[in-house]
Structure formats: structure tokens, C-alpha cells
GROMACS .gro file of C-alpha atoms in nm:
model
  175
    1UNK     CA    1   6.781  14.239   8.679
    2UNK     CA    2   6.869  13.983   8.390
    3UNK     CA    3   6.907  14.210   8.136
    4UNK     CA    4   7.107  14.501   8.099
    5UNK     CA    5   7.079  14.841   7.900
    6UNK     CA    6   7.272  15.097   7.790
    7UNK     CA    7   7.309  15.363   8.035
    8UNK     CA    8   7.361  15.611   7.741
    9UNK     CA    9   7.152  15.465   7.483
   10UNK     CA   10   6.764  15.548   7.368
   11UNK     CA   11   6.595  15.739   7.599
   12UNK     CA   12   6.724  15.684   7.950
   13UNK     CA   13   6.710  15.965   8.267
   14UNK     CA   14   6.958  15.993   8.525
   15UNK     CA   15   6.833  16.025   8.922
   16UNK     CA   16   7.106  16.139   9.147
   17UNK     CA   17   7.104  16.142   9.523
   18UNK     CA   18   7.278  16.405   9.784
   19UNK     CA   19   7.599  16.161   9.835
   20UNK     CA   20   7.709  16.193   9.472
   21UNK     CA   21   7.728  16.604   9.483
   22UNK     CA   22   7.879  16.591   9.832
   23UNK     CA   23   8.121  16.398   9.724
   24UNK     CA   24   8.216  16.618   9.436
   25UNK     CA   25   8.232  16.863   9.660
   26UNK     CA   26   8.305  17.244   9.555
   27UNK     CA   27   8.270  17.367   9.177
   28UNK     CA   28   8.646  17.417   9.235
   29UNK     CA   29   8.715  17.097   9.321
   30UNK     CA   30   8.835  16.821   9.022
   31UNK     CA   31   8.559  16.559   9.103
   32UNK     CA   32   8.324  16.847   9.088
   33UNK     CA   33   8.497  16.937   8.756
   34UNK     CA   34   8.495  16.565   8.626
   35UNK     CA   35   8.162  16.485   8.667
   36UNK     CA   36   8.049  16.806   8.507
   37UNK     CA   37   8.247  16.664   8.217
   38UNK     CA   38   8.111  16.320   8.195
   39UNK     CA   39   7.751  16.465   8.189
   40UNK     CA   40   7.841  16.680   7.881
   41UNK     CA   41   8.051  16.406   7.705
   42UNK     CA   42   7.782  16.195   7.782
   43UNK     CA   43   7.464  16.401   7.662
   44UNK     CA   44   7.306  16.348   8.017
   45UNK     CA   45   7.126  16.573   8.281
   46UNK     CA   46   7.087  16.422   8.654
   47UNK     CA   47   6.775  16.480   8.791
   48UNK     CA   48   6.724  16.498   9.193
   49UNK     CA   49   6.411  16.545   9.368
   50UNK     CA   50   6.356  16.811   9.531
   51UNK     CA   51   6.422  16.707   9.873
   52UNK     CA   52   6.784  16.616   9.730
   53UNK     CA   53   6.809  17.009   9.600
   54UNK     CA   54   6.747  17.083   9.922
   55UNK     CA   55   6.965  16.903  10.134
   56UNK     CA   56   7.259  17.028   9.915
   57UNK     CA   57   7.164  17.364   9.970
   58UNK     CA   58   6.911  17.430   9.765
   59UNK     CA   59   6.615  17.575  10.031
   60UNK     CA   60   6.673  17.908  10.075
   61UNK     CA   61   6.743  17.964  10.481
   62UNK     CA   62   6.969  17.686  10.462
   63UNK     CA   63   7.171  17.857  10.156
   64UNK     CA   64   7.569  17.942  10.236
   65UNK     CA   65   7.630  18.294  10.076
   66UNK     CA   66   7.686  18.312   9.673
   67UNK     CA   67   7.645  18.033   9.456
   68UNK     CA   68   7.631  17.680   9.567
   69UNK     CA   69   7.764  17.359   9.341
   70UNK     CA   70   7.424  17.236   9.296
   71UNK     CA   71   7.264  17.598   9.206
   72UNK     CA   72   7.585  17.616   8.959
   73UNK     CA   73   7.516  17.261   8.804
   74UNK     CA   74   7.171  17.376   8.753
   75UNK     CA   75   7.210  17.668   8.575
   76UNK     CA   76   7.536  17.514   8.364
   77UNK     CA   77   7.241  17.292   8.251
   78UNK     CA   78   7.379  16.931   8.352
   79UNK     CA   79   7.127  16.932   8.669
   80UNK     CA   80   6.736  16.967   8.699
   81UNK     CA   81   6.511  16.970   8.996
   82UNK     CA   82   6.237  16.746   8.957
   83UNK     CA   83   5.881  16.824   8.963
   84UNK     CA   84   5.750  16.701   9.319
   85UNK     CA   85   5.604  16.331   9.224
   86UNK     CA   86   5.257  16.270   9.212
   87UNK     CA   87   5.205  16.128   9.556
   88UNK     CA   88   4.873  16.026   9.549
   89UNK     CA   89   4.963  15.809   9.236
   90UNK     CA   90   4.942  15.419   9.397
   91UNK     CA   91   5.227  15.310   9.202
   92UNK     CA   92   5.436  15.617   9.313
   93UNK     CA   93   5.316  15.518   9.715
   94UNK     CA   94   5.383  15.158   9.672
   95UNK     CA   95   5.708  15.195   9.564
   96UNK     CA   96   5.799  15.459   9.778
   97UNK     CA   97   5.699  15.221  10.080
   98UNK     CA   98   5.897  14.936   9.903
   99UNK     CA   99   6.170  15.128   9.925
  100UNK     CA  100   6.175  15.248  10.299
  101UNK     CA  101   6.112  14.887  10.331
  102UNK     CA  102   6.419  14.741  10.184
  103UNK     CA  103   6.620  14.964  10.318
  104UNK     CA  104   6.522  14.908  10.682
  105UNK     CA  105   6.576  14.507  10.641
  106UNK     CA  106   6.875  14.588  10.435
  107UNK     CA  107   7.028  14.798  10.706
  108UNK     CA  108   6.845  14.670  11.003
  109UNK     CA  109   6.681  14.948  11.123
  110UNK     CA  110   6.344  15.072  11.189
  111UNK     CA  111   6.142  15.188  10.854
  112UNK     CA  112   6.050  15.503  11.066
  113UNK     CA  113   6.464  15.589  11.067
  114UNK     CA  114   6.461  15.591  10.671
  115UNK     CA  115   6.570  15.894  10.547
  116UNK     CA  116   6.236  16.033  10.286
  117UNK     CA  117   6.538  16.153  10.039
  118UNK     CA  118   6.591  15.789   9.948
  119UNK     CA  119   6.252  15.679   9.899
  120UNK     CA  120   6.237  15.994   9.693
  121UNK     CA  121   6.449  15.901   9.422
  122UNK     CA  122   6.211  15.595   9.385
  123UNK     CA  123   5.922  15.855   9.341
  124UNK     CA  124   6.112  16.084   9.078
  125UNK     CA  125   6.229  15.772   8.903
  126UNK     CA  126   5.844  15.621   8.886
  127UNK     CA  127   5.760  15.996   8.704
  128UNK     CA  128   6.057  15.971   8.457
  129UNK     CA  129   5.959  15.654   8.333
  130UNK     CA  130   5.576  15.776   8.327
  131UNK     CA  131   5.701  15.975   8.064
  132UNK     CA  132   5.917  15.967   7.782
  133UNK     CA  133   6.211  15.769   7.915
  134UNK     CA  134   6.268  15.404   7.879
  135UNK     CA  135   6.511  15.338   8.139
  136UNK     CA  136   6.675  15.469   8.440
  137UNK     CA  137   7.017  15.514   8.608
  138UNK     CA  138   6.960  15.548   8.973
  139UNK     CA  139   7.317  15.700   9.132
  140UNK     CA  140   7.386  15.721   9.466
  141UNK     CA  141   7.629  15.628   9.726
  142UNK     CA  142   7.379  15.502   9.940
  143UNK     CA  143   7.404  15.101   9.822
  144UNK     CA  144   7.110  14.964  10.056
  145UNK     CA  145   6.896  15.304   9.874
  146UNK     CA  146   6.997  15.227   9.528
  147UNK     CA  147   6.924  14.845   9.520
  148UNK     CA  148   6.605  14.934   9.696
  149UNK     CA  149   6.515  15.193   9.443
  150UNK     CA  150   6.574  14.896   9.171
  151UNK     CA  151   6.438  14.576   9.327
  152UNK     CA  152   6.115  14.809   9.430
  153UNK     CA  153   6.066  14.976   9.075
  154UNK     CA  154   6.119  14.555   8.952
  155UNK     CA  155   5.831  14.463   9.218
  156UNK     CA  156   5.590  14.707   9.063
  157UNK     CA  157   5.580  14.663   8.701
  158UNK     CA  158   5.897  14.843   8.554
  159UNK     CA  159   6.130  14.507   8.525
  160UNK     CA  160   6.413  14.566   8.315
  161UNK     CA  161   6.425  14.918   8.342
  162UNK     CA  162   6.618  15.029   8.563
  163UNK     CA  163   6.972  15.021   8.710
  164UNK     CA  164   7.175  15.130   8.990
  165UNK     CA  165   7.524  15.290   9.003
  166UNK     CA  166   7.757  15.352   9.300
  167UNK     CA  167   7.847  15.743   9.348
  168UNK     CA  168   8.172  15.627   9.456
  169UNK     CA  169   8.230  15.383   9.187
  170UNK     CA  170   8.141  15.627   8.924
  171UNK     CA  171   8.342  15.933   9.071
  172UNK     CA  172   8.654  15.694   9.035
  173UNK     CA  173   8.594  15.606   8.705
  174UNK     CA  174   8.579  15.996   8.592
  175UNK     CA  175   8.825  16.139   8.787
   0.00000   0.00000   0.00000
């Protein structure tokens, strides 16, 4: 990307993968706390397909008892699920396979090992900017998933509008 934007300016939308919450950790844990914090200071939401919701627990027979981090940054309002992508959309399939692509000649493996959670933040991404966002900040401590999500979303039309942050990077800088 040759141009950079403002990760909290005009209307941009915040994708988050699985690594970034598992990272955090617990609600009682002060990453967990932190990046809570920077979402509010910030005026931001994360949004994480659903497949992400339910890796982290989300998905009902795989729930621990009581409350899990991700059900409590949902309903603390600094978390949505996204609405399942439209996959018959072309754009939202090409970039998807982009994606898988990428990531198997970035990490030399076979496309058919890619996890579907990281081409799905390509897909949620593709709806956000569909709508009323500009921009979008892709995090996730997957680096070979996060470039993809960017250099796919630059091969299909959205150039300039989007940009990816490490999980890791950004939990040190908040915490």
C-alpha cells in the first residue's frame, strides 16, 4: 500500500482474528483489560466473523461454563459478530481464494491446509467496506493471514483501503 490512513479517522471498521483474544486471554487478565480500554478510548468495535466467535468459544457445545471473554466483550459492546458474508458474491469468493492462496505460498503449504478462519476475515472485511466504511484495520497475529487479507482486498479493487496490524505488536503497545 502507498498510502496510509488513519486507523481512527472517518469511517474505518476493525476485523479481528482468534490470535488477538487468545492472547488477551481471561477478562481478568491486564491485556484482556488493556485492550478493552483502547477500544473505548479509541471509539472502535472489532468485528470477527463468525467462525472467529466460534473458535473462541462462541458455539455453544464447545462453550466452558459461565461467561467467556469473547461473550463478555460482546455484550460490554467493544465486540460484534459479523453477519455471515455473502458467499455467493464473486468479489467476496475471489478474495477469499486470494487469500488461501497467499497464505499457502507465503507459508509453503498446501492451500487445502489453510485454516477457513483466515480467509474469513477477508470475507467480513469485503462486507464492511460494501457498506458504510471507508477503510479497514485487519488485526491478527497471523502475519502470512493479515498481509494476505491486504494484498488480496488490493488485487480486487479496494487499493488503499485497507491495512494490517500485528496482534502482538498492538497488545504491546496497550499494555
Amino acid at each position: 500500500m502507498t498510502e496510509q490512513f488513519d486507523p481512527f479517522g472517518g469511517s474505518v471498521a476493525w476485523v479481528a482474528d482468534t490470535g488477538l483474544f487468545v492472547a488477551c486471554g481471561r477478562k481478568q487478565n491486564s491485556k484482556y483489560t488493556a485492550l478493552e480500554r483502547f477500544t473505548r478510548q479509541n471509539g472502535l468495535t472489532f468485528s470477527v466473523p463468525q467462525r472467529v466467535y466460534d473458535e473462541l468459544g462462541g458455539a455453544p457445545d464447545r462453550s466452558t461454563p459461565g461467561q467467556t471473554p469473547i461473550n463478555s466483550a460482546i455484550d460490554a459492546g467493544w465486540v460484534t459478530v459479523a453477519e455471515e458474508p455473502d458467499y455467493t458474491d464473486s468479489t467476496v469468493s475471489k478474495v477469499m481464494d486470494d487469500v488461501r492462496s497467499f497464505i499457502a505460498r507465503s507459508s509453503n503449504r498446501n492451500e487445502d491446509q489453510i485454516e477457513k478462519t483466515d480467509t474469513a476475515l477477508a470475507a467480513v472485511a469485503i462486507e464492511l467496506l460494501g457498506g458504510e466504511n471507508e477503510f479497514v484495520h485487519v488485526v491478527t497475529t497471523d502475519v502470512n493471514a493479515g498481509e494476505g487479507v491486504v494484498a488480496a482486498l488490493e488485487a480486487n479493487g479496494f487499493e488503499n483501503r485497507a491495512q494490517f496490524k500485528n496482534g502482538f505488536q498492538l497488545i504491546d503497545e496497550i499494555t
